[in-house]
Coordinates of C-alpha atoms in Angstrom, one line a residue:
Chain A
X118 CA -5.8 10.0 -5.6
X119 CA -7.2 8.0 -2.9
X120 CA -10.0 5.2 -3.3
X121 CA -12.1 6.6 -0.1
X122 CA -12.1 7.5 3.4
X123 CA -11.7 5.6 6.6
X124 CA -13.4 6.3 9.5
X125 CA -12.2 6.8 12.5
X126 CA -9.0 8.2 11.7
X127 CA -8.0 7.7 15.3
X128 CA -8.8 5.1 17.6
X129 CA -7.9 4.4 21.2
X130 CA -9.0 1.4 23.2
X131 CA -8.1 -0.5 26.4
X132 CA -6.5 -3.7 25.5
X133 CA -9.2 -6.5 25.8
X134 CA -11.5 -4.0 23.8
X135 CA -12.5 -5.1 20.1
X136 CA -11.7 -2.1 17.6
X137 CA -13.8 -1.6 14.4
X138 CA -12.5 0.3 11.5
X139 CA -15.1 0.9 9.0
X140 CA -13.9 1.7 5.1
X141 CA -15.8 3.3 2.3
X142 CA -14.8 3.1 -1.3
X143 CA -15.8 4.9 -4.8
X144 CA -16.0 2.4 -7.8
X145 CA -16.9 -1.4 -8.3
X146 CA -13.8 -3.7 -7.4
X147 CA -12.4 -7.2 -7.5
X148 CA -11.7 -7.5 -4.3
X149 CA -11.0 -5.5 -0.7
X150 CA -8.1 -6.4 1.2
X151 CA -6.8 -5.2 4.7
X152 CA -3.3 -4.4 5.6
X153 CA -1.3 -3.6 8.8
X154 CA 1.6 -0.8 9.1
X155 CA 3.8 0.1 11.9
X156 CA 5.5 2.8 12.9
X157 CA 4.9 4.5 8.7
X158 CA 7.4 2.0 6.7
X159 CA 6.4 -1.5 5.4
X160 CA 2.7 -3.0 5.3
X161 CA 1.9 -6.7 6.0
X162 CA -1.2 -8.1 4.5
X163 CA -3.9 -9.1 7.4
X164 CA -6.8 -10.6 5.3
X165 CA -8.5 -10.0 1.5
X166 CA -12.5 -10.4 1.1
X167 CA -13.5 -11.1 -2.6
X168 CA -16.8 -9.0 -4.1
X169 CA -18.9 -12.1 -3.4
X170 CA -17.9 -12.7 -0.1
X171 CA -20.3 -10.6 2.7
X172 CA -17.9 -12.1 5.6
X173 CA -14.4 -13.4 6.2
X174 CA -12.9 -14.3 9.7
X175 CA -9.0 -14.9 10.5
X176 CA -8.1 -15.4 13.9
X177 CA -8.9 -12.0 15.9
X178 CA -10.1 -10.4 12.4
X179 CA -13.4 -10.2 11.2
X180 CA -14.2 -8.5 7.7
X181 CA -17.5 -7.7 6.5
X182 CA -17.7 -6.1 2.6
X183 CA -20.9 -4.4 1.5
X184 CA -21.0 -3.4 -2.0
X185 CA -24.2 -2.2 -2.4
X186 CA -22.9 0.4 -0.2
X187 CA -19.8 0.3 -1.3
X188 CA -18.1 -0.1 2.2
X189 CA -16.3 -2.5 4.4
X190 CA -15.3 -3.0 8.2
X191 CA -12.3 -4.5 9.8
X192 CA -12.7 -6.0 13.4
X193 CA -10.4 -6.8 15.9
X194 CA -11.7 -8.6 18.7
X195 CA -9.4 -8.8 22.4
X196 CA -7.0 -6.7 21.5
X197 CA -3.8 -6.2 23.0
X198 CA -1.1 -3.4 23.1
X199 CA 0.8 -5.2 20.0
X200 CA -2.0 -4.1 17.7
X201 CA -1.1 -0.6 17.9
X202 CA -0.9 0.1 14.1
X203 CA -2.2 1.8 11.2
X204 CA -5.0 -0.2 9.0
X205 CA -5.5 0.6 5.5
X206 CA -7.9 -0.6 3.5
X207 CA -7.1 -1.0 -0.4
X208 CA -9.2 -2.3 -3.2
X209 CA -8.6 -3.2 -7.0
X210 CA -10.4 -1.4 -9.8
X211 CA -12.7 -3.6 -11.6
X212 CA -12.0 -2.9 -15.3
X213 CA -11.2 -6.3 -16.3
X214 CA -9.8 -9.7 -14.3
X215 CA -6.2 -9.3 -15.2
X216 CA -5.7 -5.5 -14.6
X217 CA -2.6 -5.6 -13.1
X218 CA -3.5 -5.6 -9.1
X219 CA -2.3 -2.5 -8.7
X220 CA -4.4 -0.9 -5.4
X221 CA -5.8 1.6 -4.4
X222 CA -5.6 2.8 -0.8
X223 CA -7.5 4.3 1.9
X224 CA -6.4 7.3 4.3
X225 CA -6.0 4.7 7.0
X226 CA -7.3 4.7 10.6
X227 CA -4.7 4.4 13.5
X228 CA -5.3 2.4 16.1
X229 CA -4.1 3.2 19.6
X230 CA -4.3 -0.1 22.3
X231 CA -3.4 1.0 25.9
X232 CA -2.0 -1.6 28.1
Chain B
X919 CA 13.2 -16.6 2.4
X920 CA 14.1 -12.7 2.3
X921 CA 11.3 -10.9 2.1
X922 CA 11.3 -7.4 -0.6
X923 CA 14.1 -4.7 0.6
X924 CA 14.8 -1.5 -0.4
X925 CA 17.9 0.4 -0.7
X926 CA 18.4 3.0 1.1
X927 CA 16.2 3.1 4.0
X928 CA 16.8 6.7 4.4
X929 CA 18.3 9.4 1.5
X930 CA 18.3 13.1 2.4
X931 CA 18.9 15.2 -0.9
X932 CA 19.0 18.7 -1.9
X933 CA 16.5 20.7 -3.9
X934 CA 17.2 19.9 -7.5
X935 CA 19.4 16.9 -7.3
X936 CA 18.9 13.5 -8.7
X937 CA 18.3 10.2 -6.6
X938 CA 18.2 6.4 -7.5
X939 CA 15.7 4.6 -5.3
X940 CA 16.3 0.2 -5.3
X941 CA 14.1 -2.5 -4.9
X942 CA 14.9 -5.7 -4.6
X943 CA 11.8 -8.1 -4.8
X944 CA 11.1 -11.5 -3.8
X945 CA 12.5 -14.5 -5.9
X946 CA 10.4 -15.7 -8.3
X947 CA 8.1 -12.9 -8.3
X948 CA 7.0 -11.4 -11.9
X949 CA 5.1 -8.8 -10.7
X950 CA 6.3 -5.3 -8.8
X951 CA 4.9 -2.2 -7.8
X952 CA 6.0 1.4 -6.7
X953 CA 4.0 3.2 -4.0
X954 CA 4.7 6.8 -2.3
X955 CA 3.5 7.6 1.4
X956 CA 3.1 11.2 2.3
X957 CA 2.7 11.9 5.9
X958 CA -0.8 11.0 7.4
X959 CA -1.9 9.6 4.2
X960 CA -2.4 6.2 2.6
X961 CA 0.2 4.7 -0.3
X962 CA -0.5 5.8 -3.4
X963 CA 0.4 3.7 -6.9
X964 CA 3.0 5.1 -9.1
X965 CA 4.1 2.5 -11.8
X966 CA 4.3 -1.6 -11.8
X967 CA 6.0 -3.9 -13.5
X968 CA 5.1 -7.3 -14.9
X969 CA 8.3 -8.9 -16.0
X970 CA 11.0 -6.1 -17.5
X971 CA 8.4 -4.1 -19.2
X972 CA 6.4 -1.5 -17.1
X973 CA 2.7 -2.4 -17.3
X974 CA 0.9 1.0 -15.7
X975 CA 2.7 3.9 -15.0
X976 CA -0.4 6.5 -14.7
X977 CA 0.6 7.3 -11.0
X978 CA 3.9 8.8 -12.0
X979 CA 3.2 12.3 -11.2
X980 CA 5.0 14.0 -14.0
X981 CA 8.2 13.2 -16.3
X982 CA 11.0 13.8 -13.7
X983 CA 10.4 10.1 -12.0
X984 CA 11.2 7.5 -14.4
X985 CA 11.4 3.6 -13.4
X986 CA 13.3 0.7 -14.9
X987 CA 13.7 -3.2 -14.2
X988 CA 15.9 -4.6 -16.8
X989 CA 16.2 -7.8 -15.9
X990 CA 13.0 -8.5 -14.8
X991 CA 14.0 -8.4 -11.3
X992 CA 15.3 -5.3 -9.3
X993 CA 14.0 -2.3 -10.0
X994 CA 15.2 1.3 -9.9
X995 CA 13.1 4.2 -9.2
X996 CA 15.0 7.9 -10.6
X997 CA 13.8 11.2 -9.6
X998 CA 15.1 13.8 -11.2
X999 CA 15.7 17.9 -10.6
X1000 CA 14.2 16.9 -6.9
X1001 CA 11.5 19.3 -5.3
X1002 CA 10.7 19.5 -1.6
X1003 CA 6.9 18.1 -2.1
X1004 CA 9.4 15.0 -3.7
X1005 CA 9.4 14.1 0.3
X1006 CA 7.8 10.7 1.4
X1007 CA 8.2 7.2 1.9
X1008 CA 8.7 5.5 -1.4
X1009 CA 7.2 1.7 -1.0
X1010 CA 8.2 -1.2 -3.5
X1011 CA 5.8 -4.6 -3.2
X1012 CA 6.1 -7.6 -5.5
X1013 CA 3.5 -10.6 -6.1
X1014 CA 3.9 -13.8 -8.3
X1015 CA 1.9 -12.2 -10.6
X1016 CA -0.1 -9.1 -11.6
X1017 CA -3.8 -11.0 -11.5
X1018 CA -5.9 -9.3 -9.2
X1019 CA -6.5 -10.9 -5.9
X1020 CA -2.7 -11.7 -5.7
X1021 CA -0.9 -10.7 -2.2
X1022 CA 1.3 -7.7 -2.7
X1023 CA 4.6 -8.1 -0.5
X1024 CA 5.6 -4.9 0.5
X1025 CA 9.4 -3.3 1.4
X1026 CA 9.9 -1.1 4.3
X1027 CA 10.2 1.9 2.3
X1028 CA 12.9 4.1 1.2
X1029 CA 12.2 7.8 3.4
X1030 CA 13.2 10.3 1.2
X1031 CA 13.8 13.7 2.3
X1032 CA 14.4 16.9 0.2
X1033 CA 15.8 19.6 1.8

């Protein structure tokens, strides 16, 4: 079963836009992490956000976590046509430390960047 | 280095057959996980592996998908007596380790069809 929703789940922009994804989740975690997939096959790791972090930047991407409401966002700022993807968001369960990482995956938004 | 592949990239089956899905992780790596992708929908967690000895297999969705790694190294994903809901992309990802927080690697996916 799937973690939570994501919202939108379609997004189209002009390229120079930024592009927010926003993600919601249902039980306490570990951590939230972000990942990138083209064209349905392999994903690529963009950027993780521990429970204690509110904010993490990398490069174009900016990640905010909320846990009190359970929810994160993923912002791309100047995008271009190359960031045409699907985002997922994923989080760990927080039974205990060592649980085995395995994660737990949104519905994904896909992201549409027009040239 | 070489990232994770899988073996095949595509396998179109009949109703009722058995398929052999491979994943060949990164070096080094103790830790390896099995994903499917429906259509539209996020990955979701089947089974992982830390070392030879499978860890969490509560995503397995009932006893006609089985998993090995007997070497602590590639792993094999069996489906047996195949059924057209069987259809999706079946995603391996390995980390050094199971610990939470570790980056998951991820294959570009075996696309299994069942006719």
């Amino acid at each position: 079963s799937q973690q939570g929703e994501e919202d939108p789940q379609a997004l189209s922009i002009q390229e120079g836009e930024n592009a927010t994804m926003n993600c919601s989740y249902k039980t306490s975690i570990n951590n939230l992490q972000w990942y990138r997939q083209n064209s349905g096959r392999g994903l690529v790791h963009l950027i993780l956000i521990r429970s204690n972090e509110r904010e993490k930047h990398s490069g174009r991407l900016r990640v905010t976590l909320d846990t009190s409401k359970k929810s994160s966002s993923l912002l791309i700022t100047a995008s271009r046509a190359a960031d045409t993807a699907s985002y997922f968001c994923a989080t760990d369960a927080l039974l205990s430390y060592n649980q085995g990482g395995k994660l737990i995956f949104g519905q994904g938004t896909e992201l549409s960047v027009k040239p | 280095g070489a990232g994770v592949s899988q073996t095949p990239s595509n396998k179109v089956t009949e109703k009722g057959k058995y398929v052999e899905l491979r994943c060949d992780p990164i070096s080094g790596h103790t830790a390896l996980y099995w994903y499917r992708q429906s259509l539209g929908q996020g990955p979701e967690f089947l089974i992982y592996f830390q070392g030879t000895g499978a860890a969490d297999d509560s995503g397995l969705p009932n006893d006609r998908f089985f998993a090995v790694r007997p070497e602590g190294s590639v792993s094999t994903l069996k489906i047996q007596r195949t059924e057209r809901g069987d259809s999706a992309v079946y995603l391996c990802a390995s980390s050094l380790s199971s610990a939470v927080g570790n980056e998951q690697f991820f294959g570009p996916g075996t696309r299994l069809t069942v006719l």
